[in-house]
Short mmCIF file of C-alpha atoms in Angstrom, two decimals:
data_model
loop_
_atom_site.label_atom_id
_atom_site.label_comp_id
_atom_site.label_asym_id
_atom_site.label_seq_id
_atom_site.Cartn_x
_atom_site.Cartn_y
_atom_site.Cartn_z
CA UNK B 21 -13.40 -6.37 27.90
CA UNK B 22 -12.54 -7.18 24.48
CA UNK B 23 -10.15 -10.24 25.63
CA UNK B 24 -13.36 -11.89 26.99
CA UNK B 25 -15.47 -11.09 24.27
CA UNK B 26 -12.81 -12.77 21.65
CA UNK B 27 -12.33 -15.82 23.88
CA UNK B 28 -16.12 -16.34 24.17
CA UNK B 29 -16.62 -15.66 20.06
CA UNK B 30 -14.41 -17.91 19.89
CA UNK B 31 -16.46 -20.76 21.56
CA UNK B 32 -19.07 -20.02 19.68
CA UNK B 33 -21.02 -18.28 21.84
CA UNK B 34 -23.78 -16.61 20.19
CA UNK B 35 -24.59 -13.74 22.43
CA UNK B 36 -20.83 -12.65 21.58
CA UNK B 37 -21.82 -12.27 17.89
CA UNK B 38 -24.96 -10.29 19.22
CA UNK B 39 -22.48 -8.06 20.98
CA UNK B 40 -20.42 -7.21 18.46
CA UNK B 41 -23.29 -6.87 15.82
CA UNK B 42 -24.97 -4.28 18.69
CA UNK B 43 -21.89 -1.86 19.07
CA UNK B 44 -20.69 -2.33 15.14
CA UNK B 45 -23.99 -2.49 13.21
CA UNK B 46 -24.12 1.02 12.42
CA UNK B 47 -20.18 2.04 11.63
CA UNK B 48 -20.01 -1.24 9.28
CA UNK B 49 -23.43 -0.41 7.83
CA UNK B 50 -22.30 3.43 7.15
CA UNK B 51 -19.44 1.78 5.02
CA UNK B 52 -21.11 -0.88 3.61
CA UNK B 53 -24.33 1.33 1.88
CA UNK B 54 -21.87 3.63 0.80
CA UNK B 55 -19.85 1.18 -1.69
CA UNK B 56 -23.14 -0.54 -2.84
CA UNK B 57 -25.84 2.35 -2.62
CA UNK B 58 -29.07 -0.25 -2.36
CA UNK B 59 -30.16 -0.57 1.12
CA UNK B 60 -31.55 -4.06 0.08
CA UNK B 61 -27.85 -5.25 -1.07
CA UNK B 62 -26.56 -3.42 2.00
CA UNK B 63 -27.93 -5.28 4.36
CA UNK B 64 -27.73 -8.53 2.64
CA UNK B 65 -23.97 -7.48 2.40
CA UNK B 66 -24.23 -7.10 6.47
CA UNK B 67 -26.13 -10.25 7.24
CA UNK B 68 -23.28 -11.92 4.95
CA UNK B 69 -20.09 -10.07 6.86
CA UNK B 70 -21.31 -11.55 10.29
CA UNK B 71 -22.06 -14.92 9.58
CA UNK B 72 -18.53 -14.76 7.75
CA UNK B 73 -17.35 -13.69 10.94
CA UNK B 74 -19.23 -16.28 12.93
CA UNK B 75 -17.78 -18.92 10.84
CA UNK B 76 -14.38 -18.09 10.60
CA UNK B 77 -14.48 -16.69 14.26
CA UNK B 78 -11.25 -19.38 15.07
CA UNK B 79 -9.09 -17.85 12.27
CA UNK B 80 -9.34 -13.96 14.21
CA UNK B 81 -5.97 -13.45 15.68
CA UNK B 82 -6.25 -10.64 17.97
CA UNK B 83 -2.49 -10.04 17.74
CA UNK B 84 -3.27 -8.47 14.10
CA UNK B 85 -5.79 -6.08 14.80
CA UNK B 86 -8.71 -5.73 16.85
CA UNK B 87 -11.73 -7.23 16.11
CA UNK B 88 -13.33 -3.95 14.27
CA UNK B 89 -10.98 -3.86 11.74
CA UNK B 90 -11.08 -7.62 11.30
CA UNK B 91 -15.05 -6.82 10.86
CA UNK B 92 -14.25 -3.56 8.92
CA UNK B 93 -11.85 -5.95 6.49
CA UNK B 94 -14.99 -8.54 5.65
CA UNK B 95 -17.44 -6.05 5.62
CA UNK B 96 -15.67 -4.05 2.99
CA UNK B 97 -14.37 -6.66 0.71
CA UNK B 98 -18.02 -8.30 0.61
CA UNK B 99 -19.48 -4.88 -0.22
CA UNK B 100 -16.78 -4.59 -3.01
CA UNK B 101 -17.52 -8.24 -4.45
CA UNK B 102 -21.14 -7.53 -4.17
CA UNK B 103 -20.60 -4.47 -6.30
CA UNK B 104 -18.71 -6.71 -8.91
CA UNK B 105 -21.62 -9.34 -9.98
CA UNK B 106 -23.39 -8.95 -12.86
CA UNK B 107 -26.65 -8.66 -11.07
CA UNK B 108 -25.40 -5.44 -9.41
CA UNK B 109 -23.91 -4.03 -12.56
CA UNK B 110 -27.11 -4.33 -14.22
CA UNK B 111 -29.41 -2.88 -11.34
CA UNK B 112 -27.07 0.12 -10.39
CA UNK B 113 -29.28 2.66 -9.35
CA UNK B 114 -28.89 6.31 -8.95
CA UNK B 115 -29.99 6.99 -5.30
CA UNK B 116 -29.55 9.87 -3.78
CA UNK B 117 -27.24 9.05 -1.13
CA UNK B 118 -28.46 12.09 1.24
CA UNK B 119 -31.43 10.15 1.29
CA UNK B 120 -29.83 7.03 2.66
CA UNK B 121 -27.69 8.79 5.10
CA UNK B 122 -30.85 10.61 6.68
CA UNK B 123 -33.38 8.05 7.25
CA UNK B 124 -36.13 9.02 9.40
CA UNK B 125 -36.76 8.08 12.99
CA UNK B 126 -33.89 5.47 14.06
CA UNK B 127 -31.09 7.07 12.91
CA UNK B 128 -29.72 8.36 16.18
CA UNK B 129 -26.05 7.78 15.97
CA UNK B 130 -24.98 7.69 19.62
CA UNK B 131 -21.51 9.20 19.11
CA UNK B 132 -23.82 12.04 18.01
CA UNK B 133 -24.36 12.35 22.25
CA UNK B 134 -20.60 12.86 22.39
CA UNK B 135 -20.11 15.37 20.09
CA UNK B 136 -17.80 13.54 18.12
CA UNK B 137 -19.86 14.15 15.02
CA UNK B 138 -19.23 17.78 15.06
CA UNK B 139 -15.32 17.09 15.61
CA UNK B 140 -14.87 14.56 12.40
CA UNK B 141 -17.05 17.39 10.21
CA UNK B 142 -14.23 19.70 11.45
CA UNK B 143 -11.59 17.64 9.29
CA UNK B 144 -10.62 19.09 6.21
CA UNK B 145 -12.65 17.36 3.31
CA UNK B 146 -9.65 16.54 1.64
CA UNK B 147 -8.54 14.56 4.49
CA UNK B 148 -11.91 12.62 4.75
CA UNK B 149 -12.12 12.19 1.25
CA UNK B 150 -8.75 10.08 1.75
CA UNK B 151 -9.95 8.11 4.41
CA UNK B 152 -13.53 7.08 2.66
CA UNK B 153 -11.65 6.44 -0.58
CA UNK B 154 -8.80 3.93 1.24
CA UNK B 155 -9.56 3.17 4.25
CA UNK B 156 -13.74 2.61 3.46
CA UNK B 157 -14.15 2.04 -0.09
CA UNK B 158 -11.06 -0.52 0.15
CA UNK B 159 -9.29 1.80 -2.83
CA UNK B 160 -5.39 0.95 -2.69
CA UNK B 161 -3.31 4.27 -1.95
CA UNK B 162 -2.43 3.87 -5.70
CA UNK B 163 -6.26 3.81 -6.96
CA UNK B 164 -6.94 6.63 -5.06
CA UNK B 165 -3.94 8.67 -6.70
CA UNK B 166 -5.72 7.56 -10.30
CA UNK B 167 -8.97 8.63 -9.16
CA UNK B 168 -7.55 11.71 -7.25
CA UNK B 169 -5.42 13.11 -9.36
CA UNK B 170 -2.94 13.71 -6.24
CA UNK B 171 0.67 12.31 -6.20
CA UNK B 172 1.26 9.27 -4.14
CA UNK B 173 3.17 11.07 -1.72
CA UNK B 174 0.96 13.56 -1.33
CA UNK B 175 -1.91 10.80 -0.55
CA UNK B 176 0.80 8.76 2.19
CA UNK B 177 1.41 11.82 3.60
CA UNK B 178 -2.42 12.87 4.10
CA UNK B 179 -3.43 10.02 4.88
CA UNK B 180 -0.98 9.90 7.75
CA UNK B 181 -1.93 12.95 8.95
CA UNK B 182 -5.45 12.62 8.81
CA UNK B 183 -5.42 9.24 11.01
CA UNK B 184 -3.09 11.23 13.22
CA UNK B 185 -5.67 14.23 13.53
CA UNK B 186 -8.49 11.21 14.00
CA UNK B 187 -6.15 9.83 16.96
CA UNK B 188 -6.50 13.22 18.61
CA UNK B 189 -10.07 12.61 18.71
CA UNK B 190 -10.94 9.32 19.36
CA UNK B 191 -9.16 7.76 22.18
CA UNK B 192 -9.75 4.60 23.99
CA UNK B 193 -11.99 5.97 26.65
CA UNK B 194 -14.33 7.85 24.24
CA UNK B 195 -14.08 4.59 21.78
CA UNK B 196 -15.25 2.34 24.89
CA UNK B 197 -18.02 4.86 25.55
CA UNK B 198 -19.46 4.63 22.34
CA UNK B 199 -19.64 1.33 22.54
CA UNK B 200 -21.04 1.16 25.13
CA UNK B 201 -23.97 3.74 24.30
CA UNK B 202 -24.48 1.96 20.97
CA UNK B 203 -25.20 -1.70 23.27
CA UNK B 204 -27.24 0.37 25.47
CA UNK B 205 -29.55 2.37 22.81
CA UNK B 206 -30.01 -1.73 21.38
CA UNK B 207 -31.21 -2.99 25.09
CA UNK B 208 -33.50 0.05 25.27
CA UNK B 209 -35.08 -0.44 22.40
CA UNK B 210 -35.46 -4.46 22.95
CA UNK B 211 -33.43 -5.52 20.04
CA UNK B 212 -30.23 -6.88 22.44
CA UNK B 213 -30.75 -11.34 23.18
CA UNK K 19 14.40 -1.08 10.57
CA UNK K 20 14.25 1.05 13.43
CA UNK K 21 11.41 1.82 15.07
CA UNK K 22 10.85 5.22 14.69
CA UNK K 23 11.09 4.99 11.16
CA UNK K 24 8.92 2.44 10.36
CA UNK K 25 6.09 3.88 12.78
CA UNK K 26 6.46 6.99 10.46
CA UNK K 27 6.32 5.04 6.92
CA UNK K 28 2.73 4.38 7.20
CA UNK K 29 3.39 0.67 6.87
CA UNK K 30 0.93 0.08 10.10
CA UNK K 31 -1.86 2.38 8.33
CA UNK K 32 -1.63 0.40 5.34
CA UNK K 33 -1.87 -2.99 6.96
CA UNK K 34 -4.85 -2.10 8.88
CA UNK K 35 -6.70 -0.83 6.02
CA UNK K 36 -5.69 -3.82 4.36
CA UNK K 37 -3.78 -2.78 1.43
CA UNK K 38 -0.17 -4.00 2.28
CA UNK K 39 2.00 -6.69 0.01
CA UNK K 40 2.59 -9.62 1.11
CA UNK K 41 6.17 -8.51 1.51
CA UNK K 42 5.25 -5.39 3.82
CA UNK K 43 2.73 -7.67 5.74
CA UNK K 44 5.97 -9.79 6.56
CA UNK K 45 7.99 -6.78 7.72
CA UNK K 46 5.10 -5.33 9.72
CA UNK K 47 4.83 -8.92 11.58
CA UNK K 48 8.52 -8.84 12.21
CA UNK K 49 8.74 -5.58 13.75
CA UNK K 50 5.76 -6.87 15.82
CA UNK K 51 7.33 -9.54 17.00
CA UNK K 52 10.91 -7.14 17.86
CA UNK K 53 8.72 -4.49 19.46
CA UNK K 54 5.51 -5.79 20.56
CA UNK K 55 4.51 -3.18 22.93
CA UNK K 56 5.25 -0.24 21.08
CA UNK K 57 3.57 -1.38 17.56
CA UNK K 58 1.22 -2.98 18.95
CA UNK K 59 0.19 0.22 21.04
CA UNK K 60 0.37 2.33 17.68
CA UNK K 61 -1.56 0.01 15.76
CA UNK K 62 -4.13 0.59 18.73
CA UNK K 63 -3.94 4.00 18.29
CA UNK K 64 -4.33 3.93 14.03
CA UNK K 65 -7.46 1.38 14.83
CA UNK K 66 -9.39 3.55 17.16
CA UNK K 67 -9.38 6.42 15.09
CA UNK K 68 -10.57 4.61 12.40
CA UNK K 69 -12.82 2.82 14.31
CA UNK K 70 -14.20 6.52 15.61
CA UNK K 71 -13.90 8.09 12.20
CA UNK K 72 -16.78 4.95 10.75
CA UNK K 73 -18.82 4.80 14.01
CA UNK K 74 -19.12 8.70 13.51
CA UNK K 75 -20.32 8.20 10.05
CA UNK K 76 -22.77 5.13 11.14
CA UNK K 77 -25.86 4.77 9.55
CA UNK K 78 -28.21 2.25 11.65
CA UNK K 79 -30.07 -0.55 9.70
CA UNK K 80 -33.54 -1.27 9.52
CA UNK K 81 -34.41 -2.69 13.25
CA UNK K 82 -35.33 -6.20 12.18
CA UNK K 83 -32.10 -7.02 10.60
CA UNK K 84 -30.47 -8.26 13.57
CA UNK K 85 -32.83 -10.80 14.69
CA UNK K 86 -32.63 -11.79 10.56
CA UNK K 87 -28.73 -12.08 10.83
CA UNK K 88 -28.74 -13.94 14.38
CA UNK K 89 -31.46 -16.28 12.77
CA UNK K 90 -28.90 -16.74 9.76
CA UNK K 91 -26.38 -18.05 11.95
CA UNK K 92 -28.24 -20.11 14.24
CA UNK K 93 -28.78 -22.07 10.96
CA UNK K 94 -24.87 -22.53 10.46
CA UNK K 95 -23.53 -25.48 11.70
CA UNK K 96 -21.79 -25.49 15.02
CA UNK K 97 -17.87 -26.55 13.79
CA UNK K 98 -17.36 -27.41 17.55
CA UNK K 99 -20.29 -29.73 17.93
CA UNK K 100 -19.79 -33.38 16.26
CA UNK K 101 -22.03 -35.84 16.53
CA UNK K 102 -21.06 -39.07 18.20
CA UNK K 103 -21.92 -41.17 15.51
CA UNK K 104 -19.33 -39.39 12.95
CA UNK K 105 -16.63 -40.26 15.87
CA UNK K 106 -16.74 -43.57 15.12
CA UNK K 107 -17.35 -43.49 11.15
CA UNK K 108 -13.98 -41.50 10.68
CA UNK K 109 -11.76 -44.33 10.88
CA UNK K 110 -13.49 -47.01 8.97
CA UNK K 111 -14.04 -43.65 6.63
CA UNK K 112 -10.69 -43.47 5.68
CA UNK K 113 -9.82 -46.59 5.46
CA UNK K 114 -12.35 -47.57 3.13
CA UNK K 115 -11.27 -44.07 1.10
CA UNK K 116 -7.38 -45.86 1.55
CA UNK K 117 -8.84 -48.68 0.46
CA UNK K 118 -9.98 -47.53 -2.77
CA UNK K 119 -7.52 -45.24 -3.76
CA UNK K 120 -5.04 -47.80 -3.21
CA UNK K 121 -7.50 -50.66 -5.68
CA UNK K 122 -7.34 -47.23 -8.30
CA UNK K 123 -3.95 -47.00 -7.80
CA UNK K 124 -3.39 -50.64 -8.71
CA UNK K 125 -6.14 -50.84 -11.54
CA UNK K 126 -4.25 -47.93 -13.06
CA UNK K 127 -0.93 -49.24 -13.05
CA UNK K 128 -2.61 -52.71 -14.23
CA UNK K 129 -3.93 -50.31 -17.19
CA UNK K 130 -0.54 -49.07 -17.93
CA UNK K 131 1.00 -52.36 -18.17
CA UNK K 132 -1.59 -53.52 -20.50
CA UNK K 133 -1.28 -50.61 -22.52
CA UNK K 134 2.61 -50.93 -22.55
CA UNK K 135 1.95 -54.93 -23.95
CA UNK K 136 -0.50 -53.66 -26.04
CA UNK K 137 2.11 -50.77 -27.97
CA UNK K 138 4.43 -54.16 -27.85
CA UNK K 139 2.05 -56.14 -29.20
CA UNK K 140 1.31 -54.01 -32.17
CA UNK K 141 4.52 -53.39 -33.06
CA UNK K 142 5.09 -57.22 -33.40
CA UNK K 143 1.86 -57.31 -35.59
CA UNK K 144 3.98 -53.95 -37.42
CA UNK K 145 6.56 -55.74 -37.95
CA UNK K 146 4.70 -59.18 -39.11
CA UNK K 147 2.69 -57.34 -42.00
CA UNK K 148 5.64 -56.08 -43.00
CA UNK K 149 7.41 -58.80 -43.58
CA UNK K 150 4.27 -60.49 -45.28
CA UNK K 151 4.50 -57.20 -47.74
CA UNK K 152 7.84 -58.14 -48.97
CA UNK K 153 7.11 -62.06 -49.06
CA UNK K 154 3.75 -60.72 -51.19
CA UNK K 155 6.33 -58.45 -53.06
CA UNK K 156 8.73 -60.99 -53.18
CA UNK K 157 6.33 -64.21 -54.63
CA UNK K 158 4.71 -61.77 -57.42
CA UNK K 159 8.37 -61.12 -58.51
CA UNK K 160 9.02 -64.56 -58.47
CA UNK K 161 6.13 -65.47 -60.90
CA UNK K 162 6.76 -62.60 -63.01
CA UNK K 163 9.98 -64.17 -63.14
CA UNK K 164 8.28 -67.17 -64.05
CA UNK K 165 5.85 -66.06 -66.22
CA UNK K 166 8.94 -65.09 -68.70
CA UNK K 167 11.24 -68.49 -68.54
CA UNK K 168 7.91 -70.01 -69.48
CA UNK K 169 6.98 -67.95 -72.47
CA UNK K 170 7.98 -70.04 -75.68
CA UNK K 171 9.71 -66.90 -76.96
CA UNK K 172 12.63 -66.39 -74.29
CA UNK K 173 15.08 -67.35 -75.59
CA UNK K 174 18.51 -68.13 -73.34
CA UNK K 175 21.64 -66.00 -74.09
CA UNK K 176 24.94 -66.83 -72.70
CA UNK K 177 27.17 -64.26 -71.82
CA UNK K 178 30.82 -64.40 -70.93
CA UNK K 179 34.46 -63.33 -71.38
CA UNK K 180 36.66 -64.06 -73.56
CA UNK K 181 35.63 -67.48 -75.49
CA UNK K 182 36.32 -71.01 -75.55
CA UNK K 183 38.86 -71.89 -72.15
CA UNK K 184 39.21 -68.00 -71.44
CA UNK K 185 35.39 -68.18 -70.36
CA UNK K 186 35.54 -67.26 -66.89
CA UNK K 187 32.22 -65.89 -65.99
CA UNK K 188 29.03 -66.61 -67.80
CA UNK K 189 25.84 -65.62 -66.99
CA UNK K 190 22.50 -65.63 -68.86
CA UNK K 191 20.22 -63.51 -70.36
CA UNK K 192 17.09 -64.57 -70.61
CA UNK K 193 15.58 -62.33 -73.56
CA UNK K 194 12.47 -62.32 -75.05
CA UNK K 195 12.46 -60.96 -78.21
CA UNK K 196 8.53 -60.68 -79.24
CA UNK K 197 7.64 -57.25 -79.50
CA UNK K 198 4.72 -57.79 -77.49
CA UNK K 199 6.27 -59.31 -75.03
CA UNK K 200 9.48 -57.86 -74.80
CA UNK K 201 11.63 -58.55 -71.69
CA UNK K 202 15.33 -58.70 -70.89
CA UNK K 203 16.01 -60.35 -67.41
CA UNK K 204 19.56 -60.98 -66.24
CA UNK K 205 20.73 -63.69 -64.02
CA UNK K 206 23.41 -62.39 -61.74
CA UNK K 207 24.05 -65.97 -60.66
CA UNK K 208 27.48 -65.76 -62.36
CA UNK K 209 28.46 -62.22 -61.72
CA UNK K 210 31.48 -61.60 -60.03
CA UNK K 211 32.00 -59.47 -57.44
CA UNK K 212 32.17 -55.99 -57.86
CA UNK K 213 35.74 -54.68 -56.74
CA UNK K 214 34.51 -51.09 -56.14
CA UNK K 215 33.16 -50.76 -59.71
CA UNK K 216 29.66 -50.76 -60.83
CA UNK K 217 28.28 -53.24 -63.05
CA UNK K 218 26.54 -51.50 -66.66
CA UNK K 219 23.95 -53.56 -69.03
CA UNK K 220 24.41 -52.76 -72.86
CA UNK K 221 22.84 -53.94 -75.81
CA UNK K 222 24.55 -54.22 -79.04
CA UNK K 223 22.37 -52.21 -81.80
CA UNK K 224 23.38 -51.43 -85.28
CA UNK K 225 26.95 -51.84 -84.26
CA UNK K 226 27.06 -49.60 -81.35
CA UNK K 227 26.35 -50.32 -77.39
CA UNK K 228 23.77 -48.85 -76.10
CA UNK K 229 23.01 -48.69 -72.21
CA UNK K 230 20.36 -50.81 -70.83
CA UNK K 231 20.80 -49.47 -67.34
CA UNK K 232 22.76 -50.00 -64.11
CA UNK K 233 22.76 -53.82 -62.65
CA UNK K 234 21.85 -54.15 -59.37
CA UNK K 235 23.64 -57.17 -57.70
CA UNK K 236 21.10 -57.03 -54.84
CA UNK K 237 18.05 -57.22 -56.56
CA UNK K 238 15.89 -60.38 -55.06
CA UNK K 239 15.79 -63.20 -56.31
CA UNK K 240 19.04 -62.56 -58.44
CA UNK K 241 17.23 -61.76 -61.58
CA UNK K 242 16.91 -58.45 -62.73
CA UNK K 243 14.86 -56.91 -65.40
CA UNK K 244 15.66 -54.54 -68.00
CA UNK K 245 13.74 -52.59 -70.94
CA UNK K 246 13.60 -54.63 -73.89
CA UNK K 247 15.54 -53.48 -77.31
CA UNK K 248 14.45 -55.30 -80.09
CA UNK K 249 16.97 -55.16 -82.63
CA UNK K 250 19.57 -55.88 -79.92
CA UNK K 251 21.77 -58.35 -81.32
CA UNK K 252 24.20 -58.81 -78.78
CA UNK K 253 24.69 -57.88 -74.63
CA UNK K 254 27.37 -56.85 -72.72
CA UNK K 255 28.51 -56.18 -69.43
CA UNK K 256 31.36 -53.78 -68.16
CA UNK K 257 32.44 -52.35 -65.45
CA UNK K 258 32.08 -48.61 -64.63
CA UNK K 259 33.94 -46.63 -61.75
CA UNK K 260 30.89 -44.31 -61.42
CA UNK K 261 27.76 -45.58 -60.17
CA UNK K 262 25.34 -43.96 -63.08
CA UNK K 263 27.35 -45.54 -65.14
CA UNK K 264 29.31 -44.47 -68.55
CA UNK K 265 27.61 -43.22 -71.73
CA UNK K 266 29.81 -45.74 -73.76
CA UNK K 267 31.69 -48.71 -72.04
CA UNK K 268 34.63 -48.14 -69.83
CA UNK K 269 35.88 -51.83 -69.72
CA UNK K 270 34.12 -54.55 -71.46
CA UNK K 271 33.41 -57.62 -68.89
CA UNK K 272 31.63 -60.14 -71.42
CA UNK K 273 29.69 -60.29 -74.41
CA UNK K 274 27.38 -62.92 -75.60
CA UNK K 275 25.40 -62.85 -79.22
CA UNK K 276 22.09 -63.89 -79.48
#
């Protein structure tokens, strides 16, 4: 399913753009208004991350990754540019993230249906705290040590394991199914082209 | 690198999150292109857990964002879609781009050539002014020169070896002996050559030679001048092996009394 939906991004269709945004819009969001904290900036930061993708939609090579982490990749670096300008530095605000992460009435997160929610809590913090810092907040393994305080081994290893204990998890069939819920919730609610 | 090992170096996991050198990016793609099955099916793996870990930590956006993103890029330009006009303008775009670099190619190199005659030129005009400084230099020397066989009070003074038929050089001083006015020029005219020694000006005062200075033999114009002594009543020239000269006279060329 995703071979057809590269092929036809790819050509420019739009509805494949409308696709992706449908199944992705809340996993890149969740990263993205964690680096830059302002809703506003966060979504501006979104908007900006697809039409990147739209325009360099040719230069996706699906032999590289698949196209979430090529999303995951724009999304993040644009966050962490966004957080570099001036403008941001100067109107850093001090929200209360718990706030953010809890909005009321349209935050269902369908992978909440699945349980998978429950599963991920189940991680060790220290694991998850890896994976925000690196793999989310774009913080090389090296960064993270600095900020950490834990040896560079220490962070491959975890790291390593933590993906590994995420792999138990999230297979391809459950993956597919939460995509699939995520386009579905969109058509219910009349949002899907 | 085998397989096994490089699926356990967390190589893959960096270059899906992005944080791999250039140089491990090129190893990764190599072992994807020896194996790519099996890294290909691991970076699968890595991806969807990732993938699951951020969709289970989604937050949704506000409901009207997507219809403001999809608006944002129906505003981008289709790359695929040209126009037919542009078809055609490509061509005769180019060439009239060849066109001009090729007329700024050949202005500049026009420019460098004139700027290459101009250094030329100037150098010439260098070289002129120059030469007009020493014929200036030369012509006020000259009437100096003049100024002195002209004034009543110069008085000739013929200097030579020996005496009578042993005379074999002679030259003149011209010497003005008028305090105010006081000049001594020699005329090398009749000099001889210098053999390796160096020629020494003296002045015969109250019996005893006194230096008057080195002579130059290549001073223009062949006369040179030298600080007047007035109660000089003789001059002489000798020879000296050391080119500052002697402070009394090594060998006595010529005399001559005035």
């Amino acid at each position: 399913m995703q071979d057809q939906l590269i092929i036809r991004l790819k050509q420019q269709d739009r509805a494949a753009i409308g696709e992706l945004y449908d199944a992705y819009n809340g996993a890149l969001y969740g990263v993205v208004l964690r680096i830059v904290q302002s809703p506003e900036l966060a979504q501006q930061v979104l908007q900006d991350t697809f039409v990147k993708a739209w325009r360099n939609a040719t230069s996706y090579d699906a032999a590289k990754g698949r196209l979430f982490t090529w999303l995951l990749n724009i999304a993040r670096n644009t966050a962490i540019d966004a957080t570099r300008t001036a403008h941001y530095q100067n109107s850093r605000k001090t929200d209360n993230l718990d706030g953010l992460v809890h909005q009321p009435g349209g935050n269902t997160l369908n992978t909440d249906v699945l349980g998978v929610r429950e599963v991920v809590d189940s991680l060790d913090e220290k694991y998850k705290l890896l994976i925000d810092l690196v793999y989310f907040q774009g913080y090389t393994q090296e960064e993270a040590a600095e900020e950490t305080g834990i040896p560079l081994g220490t962070i491959k290893t975890r790291l390593r394991y933590a993906i590994g204990e995420l792999r138990k998890v999230f297979t391809a069939t459950l993956l597919a199914a939460a995509a699939s819920l995520s386009q579905l919730a969109a058509w219910a609610s009349g949002t899907a082209q | 690198m085998d397989l096994q090992s490089f699926i356990q170096s967390g190589l893959l996991e960096s270059y899906l999150l992005g944080q791999c050198t250039r140089g491990e990016r090129a190893l990764v793609e190599q072992m994807l292109a020896e194996h790519p099955e099996a890294v290909r099916a691991e970076m699968a793996a890595i991806e969807q857990a990732l993938e699951g870990y951020a969709q289970s930590q989604a937050i949704a956006p506000p409901t009207g964002l997507k219809g403001q993103i999809m608006a944002a890029i129906g505003r981008e330009s289709n790359p695929l879609y040209k126009p037919s006009g542009s078809r055609s303008l490509m061509p005769a775009a180019l060439l009239v781009l060849a066109l001009l670099a090729a007329i700024a190619g050949w202005l500049f190199f026009q420019k460098n050539k004139m700027a290459d005659e101009n250094a030329a030129l100037g150098k010439q005009v260098a070289d002129i002014e120059l030469r007009l400084q020493n014929c200036d230099q030369s012509n006020q020397d000259l009437r100096d020169i003049i100024q002195v066989l002209r004034d009543p009070d110069t008085r000739p003074v013929k200097i030579g070896s020996g005496g009578g038929a042993d005379q074999k050089v002679q030259t003149y001083v011209f010497s003005n002996t008028n305090p105010e006015r006081c000049k001594v020029l020699l005329d090398m005219a009749g000099l001889p050559a210098a053999d390796g020694g160096y020629f020494q000006m003296w002045a015969i005062v109250d019996g005893k030679p006194q230096s008057m200075g080195m002579i130059d033999p290549k001073t223009p114009g062949g006369l040179q001048e030298f600080d007047c002594l007035p109660n000089a009543v003789a001059y002489a020239i000798s020879v000296e092996d050391k080119p500052e000269g002697n402070p009394t006279p090594t060998t006595v060329l010529m005399v001559g009394a005035l």
